[in-house]
Short mmCIF file of C-alpha atoms and ligand atoms in Angstrom, two decimals:
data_model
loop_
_atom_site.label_atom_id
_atom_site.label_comp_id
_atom_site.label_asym_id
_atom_site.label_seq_id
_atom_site.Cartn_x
_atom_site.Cartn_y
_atom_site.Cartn_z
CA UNK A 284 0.00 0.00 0.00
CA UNK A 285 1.12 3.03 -0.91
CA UNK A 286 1.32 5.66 2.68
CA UNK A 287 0.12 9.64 1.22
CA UNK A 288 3.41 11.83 1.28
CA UNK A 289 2.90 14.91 3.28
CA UNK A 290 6.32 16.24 3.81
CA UNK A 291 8.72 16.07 1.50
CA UNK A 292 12.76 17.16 2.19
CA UNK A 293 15.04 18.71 -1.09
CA UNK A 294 19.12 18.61 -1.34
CA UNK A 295 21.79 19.78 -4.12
CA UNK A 296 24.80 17.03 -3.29
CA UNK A 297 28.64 16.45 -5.29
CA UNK A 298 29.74 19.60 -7.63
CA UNK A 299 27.48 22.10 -8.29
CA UNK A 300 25.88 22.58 -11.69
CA UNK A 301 24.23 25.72 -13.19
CA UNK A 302 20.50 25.18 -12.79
CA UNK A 303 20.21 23.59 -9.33
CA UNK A 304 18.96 26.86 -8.23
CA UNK A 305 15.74 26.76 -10.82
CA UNK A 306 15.51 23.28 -9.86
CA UNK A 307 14.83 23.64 -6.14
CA UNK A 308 12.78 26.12 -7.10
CA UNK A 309 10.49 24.47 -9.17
CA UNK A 310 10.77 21.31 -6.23
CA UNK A 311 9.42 23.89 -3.77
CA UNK A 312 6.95 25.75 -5.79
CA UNK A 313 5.26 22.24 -7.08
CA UNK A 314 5.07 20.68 -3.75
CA UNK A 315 3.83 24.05 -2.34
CA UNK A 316 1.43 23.52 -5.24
CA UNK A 317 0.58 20.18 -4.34
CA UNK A 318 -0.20 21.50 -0.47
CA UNK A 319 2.73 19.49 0.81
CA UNK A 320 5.20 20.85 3.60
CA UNK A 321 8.62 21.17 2.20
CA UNK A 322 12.33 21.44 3.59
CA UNK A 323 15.65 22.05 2.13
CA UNK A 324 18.33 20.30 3.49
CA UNK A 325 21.70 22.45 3.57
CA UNK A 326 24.96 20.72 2.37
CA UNK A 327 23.40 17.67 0.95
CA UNK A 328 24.23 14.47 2.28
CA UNK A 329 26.82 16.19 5.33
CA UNK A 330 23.64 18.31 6.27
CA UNK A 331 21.15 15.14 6.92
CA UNK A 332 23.84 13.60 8.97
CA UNK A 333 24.15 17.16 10.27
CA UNK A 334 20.11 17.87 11.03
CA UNK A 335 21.07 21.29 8.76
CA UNK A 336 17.38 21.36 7.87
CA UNK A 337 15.06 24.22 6.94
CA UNK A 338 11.76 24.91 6.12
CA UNK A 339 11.21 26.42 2.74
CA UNK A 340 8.40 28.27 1.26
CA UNK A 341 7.24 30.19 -1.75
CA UNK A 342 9.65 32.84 -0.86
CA UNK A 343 12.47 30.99 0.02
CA UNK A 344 13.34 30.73 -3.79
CA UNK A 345 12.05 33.94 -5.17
CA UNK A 346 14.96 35.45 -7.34
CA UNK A 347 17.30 31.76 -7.52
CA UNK A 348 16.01 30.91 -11.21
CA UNK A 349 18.62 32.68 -12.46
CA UNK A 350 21.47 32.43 -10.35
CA UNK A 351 24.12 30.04 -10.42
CA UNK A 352 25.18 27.94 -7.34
CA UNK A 353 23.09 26.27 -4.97
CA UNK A 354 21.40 28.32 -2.08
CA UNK A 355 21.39 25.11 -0.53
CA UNK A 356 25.09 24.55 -0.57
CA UNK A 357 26.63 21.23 -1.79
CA UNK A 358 29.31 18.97 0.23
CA UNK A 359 31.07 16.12 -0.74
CA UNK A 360 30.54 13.74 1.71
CA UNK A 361 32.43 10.07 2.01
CA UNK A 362 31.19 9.39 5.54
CA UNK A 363 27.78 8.69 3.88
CA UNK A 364 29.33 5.39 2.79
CA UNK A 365 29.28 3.98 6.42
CA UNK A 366 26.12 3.22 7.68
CA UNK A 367 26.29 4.56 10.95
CA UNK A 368 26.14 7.77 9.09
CA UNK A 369 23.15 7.13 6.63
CA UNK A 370 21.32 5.95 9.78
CA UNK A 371 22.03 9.03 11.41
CA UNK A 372 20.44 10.90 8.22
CA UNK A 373 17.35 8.39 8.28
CA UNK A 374 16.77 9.40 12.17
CA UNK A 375 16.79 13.37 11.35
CA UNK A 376 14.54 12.96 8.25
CA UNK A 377 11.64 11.05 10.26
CA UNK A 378 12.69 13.27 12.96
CA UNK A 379 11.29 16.52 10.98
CA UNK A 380 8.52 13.82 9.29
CA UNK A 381 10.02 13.79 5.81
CA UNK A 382 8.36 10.95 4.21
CA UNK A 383 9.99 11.96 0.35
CA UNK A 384 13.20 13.06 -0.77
CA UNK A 385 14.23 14.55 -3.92
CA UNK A 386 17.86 15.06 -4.77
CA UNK A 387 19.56 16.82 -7.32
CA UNK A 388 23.23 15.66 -8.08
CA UNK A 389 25.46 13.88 -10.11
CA UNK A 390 25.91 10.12 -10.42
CA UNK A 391 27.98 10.13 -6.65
CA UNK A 392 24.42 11.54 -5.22
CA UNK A 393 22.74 9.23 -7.76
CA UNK A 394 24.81 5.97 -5.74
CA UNK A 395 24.31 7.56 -2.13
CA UNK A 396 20.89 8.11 -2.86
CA UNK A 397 20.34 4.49 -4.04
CA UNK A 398 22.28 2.80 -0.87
CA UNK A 399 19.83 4.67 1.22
CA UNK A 400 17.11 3.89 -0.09
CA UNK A 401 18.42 0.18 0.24
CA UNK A 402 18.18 0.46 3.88
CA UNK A 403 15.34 2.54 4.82
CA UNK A 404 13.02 2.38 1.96
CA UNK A 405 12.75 6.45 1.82
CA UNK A 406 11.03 7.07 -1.44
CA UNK A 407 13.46 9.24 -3.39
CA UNK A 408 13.49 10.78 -6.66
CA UNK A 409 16.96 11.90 -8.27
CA UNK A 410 17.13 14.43 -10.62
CA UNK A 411 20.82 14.72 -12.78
CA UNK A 412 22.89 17.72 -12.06
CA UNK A 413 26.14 17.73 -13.36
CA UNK A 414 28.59 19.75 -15.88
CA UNK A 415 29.58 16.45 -16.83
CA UNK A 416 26.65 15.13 -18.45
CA UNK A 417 27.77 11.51 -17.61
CA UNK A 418 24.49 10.12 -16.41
CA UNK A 419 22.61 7.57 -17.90
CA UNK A 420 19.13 7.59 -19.20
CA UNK A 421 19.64 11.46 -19.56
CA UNK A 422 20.12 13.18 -22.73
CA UNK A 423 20.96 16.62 -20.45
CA UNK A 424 21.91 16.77 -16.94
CA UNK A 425 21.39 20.33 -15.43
CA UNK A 426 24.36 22.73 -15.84
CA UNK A 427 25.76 20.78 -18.86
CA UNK A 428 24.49 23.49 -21.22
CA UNK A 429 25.90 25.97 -18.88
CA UNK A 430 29.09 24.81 -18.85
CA UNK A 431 29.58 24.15 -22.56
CA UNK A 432 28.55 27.61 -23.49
CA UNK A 433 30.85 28.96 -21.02
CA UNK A 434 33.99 26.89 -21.94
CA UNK A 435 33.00 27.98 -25.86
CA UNK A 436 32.44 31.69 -24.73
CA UNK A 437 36.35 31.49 -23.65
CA UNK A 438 37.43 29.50 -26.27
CA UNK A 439 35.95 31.85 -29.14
CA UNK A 440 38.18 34.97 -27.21
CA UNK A 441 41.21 32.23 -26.88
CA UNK A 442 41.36 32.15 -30.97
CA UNK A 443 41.03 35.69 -31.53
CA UNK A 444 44.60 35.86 -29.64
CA UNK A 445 45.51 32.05 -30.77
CA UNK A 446 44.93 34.09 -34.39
CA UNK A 447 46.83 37.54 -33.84
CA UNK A 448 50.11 35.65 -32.55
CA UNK A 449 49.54 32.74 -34.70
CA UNK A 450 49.61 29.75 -31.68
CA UNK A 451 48.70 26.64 -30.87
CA UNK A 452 46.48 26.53 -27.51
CA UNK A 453 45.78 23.08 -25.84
CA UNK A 454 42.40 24.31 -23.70
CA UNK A 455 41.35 22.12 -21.12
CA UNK A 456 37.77 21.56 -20.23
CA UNK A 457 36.30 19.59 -17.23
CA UNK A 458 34.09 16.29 -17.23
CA UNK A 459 35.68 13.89 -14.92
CA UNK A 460 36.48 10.91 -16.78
CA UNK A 461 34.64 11.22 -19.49
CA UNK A 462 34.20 13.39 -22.49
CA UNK A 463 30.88 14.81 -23.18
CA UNK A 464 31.97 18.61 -21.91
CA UNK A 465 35.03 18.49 -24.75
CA UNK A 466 33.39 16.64 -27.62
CA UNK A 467 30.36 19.18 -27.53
CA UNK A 468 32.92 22.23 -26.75
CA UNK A 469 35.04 21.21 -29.40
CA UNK A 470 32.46 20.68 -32.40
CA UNK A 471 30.70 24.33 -31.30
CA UNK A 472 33.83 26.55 -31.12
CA UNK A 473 35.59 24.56 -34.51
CA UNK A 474 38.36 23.01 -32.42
CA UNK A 475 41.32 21.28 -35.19
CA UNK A 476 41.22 18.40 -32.75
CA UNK A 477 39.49 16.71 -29.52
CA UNK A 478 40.72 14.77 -27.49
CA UNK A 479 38.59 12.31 -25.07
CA UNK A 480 38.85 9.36 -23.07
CA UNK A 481 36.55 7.22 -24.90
CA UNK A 482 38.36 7.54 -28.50
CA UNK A 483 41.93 6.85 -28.89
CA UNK A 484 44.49 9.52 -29.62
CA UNK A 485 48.33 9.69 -31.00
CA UNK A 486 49.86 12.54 -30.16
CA UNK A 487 52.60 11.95 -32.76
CA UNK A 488 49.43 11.85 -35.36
CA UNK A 489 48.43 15.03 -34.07
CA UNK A 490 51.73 16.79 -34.42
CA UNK A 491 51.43 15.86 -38.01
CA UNK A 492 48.25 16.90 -38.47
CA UNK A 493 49.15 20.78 -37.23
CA UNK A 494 52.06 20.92 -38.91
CA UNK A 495 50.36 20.17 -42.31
CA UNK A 496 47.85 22.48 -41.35
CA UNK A 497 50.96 24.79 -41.00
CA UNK A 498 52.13 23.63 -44.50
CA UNK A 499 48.42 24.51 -45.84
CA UNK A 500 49.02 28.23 -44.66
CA UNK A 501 46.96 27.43 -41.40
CA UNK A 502 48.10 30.37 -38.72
CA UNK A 503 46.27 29.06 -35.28
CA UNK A 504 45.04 25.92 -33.78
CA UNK A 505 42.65 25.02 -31.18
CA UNK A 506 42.71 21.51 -29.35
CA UNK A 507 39.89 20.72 -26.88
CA UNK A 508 41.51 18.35 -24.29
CA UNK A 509 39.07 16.59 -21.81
CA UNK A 510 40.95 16.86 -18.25
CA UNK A 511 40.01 12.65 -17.93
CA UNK A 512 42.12 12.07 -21.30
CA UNK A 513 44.96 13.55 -21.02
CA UNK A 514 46.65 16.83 -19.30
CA UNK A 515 46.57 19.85 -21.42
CA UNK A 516 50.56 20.48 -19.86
CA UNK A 517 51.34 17.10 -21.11
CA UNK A 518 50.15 17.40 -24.71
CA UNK A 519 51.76 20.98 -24.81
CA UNK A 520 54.92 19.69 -23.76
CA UNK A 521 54.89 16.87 -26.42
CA UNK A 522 54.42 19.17 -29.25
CA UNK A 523 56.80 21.67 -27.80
CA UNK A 524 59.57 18.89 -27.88
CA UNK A 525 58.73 17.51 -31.08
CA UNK A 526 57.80 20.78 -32.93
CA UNK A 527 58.71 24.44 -33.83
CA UNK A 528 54.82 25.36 -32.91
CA UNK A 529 54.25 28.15 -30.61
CA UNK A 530 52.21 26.26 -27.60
CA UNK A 531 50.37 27.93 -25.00
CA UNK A 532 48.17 25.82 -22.55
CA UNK A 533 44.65 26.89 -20.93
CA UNK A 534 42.98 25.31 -17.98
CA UNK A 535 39.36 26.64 -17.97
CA UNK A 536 38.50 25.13 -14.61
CA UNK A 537 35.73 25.66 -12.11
CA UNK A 538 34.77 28.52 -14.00
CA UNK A 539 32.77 26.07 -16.40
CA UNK A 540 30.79 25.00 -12.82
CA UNK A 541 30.03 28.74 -12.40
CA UNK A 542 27.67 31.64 -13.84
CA UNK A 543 24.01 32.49 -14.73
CA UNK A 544 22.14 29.07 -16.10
CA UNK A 545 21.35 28.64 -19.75
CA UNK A 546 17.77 28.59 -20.66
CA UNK A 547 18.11 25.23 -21.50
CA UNK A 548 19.91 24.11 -18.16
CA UNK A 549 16.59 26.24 -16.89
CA UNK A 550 13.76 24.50 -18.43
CA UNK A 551 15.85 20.63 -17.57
CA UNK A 552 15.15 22.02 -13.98
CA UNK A 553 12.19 23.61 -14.11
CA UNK A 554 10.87 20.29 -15.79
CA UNK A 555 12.39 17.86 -13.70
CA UNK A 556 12.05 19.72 -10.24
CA UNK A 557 7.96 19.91 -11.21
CA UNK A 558 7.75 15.75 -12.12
CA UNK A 559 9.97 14.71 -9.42
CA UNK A 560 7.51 15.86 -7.01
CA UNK A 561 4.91 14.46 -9.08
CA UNK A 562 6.61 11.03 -9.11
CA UNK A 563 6.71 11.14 -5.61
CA UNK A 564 3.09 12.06 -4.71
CA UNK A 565 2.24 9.12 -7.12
CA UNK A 566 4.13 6.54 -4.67
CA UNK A 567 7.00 6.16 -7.10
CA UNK A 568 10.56 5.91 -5.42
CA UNK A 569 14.39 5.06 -6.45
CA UNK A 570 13.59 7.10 -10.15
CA UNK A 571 15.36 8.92 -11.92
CA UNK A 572 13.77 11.93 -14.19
CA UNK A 573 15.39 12.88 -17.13
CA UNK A 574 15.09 14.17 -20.36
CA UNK A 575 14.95 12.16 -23.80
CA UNK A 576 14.71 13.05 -26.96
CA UNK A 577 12.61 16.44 -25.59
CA UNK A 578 10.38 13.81 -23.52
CA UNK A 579 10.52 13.95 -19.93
CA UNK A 580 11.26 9.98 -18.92
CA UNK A 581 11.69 7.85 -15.55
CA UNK A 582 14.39 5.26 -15.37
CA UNK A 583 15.12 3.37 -12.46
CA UNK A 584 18.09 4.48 -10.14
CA UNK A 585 19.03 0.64 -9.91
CA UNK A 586 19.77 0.88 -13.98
CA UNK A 587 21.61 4.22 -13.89
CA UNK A 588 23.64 3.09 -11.59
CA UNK A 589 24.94 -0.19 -13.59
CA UNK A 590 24.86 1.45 -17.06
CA UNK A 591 27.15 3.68 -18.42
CA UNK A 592 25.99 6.85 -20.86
CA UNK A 593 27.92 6.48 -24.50
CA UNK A 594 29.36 9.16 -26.37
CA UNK A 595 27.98 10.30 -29.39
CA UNK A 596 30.82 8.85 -32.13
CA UNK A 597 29.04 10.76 -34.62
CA UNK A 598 29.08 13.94 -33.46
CA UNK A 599 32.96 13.08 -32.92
CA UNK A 600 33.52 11.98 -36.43
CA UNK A 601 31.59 15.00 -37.74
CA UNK A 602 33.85 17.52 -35.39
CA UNK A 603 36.47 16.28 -37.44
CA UNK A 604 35.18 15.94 -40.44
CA UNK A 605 34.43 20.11 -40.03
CA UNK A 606 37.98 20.76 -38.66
CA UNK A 607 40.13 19.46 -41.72
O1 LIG B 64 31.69 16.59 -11.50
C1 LIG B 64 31.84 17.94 -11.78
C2 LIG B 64 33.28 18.34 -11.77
O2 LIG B 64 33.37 19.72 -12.03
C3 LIG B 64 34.20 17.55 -12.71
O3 LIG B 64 34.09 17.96 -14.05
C4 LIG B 64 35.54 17.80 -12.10
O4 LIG B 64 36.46 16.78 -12.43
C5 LIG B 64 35.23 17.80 -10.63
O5 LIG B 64 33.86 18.11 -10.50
C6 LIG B 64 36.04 18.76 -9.81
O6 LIG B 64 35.69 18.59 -8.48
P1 LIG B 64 36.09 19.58 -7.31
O7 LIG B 64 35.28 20.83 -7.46
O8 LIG B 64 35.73 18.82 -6.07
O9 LIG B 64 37.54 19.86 -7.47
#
């Protein structure tokens, strides 16, 4: 039988993602729709342990749609692996009679999130927050947008000087261990070359490849390097050695995790934060909503754990079809 949820409890957990603002939002607003009580719990997974838990209502998240961040903070926390912890968490949340969680986070949160629902049977619903875009049964995860536009943003001013002084720059972009930031980074902003985890690379190839560029009376180059292939120092150095090529090396950094959401990270959020709640006033628990081919979908947390998301090949093949 499925128990009526009354009060339900909302986190941001792992790196923070443009969006996670719009999404707690539109978690508060629809459950304030719905007449249900709702808290925010304050450093995500460290906060439950902690009893950091507030109440939130309509005002609570006037103004956040827009900003980046989380007013809710974010933690990494690896006590939550030990379950004297998560039973620590479970006591606060039926101590403030949260019978629902939603929590928006990347695959880490995704795991946590699963594990504790293992134990206590808390009905959650996870919605995918991450630059990195690495979750499965998502085709976006809030903030990836973001974080593409503002890694292409730099790169487009990074060739107007890569141009003038006619350089090579190795820019690298974040993502973890995979490679959806830098494949979609490098196809926007015409990168010469990509490099990512899940293709392999030669760096003597690519040394050949600029320098017939150079040969074809090409003055600047651009090389997207995801940070979980290869350090953009290290591929610098190697063409430095090997080359007469004027190198320079950019680490864009936490500032793709930072600014104003896209209106596409928006309306992921906005979207997901409303049918999480939804989910979870229908008795649904372990989910996860995402977004597929423009649909809004539910996938189990149990399968998007086990799978991992593939790369679009085609979308590599075509970046360097266009940079030739
Ligand atoms: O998962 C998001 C992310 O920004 C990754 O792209 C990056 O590798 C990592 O977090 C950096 O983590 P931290 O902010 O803890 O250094």
């Amino acid at each position: 039988m499925v128990t009526k949820i009354k009060t339900i409890g909302v986190m941001t957990t792992g790196g923070d993602a443009p969006g996670m603002n719009a999404a707690i939002r539109a978690v508060v607003r629809s459950a304030i729709f719905h007449n249900l009580n709702v808290y925010g719990i304050e450093r995500g997974w460290q906060g439950l342990i902690d009893g950091k838990i507030i109440k939130m209502d309509l005002s609570s998240v006037s103004s956040i749609i827009n900003r980046g961040g989380t007013i809710l903070h974010t933690h990494r926390c690896p006590e939550f692996r030990e379950k004297v912890f998560r039973k620590k968490a479970f006591t606060n949340l039926q101590a403030f009679g949260i019978d629902g969680l939603v929590v928006i986070g990347g695959d880490g949160s995704l795991n946590a999130a699963y594990v504790f629902y293992k134990d206590f049977k808390v009905p959650i619903i996870n919605i995918p927050a991450s630059i990195d875009n690495d979750i499965y049964g998502t085709d976006y995860s809030i903030g990836f947008d973001t974080a593409v536009n503002t890694a292409v943003e730099a790169i487009d001013k990074i060739r107007d000087t890569a141009s003038s002084h006619e350089r090579v720059f190795v820019i690298e972009v974040m993502g973890r261990l995979n490679g959806f930031i830098a494949l979609d980074v490098g196809l926007v902003s015409g990168a010469e070359a990509i490099l990512i985890p899940e293709v392999p690379y030669d760096l003597a190839s690519l040394t050949k490849m600029l320098q017939y560029g150079q040969q074809r009376g090409k003055k600047s180059f651009i090389i997207v390097v995801a940070e979980g292939a290869i350090k953009a120092e290290e591929v610098a150095a190697y063409l430095r050695k090997r080359s007469e090529l004027d190198v320079r090396v950019s680490v864009l950094g936490h500032m793709q995790r930072g600014g104003a959401p896209t209106a596409l990270s928006r309306e992921v959020a906005c979207k997901l934060g409303a049918r999480a709640v939804e989910l979870l006033l229908a008795g649904k628990q372990a989910l996860m909503v995402g977004i597929q081919s423009d649909n809004i979908v539910e996938t189990p947390v149990e399968i998007v754990a086990r799978r991992k998301k593939k790369i679009d090949l085609n979308a590599y093949k075509l970046a360097q079809k266009l940079a030739q």
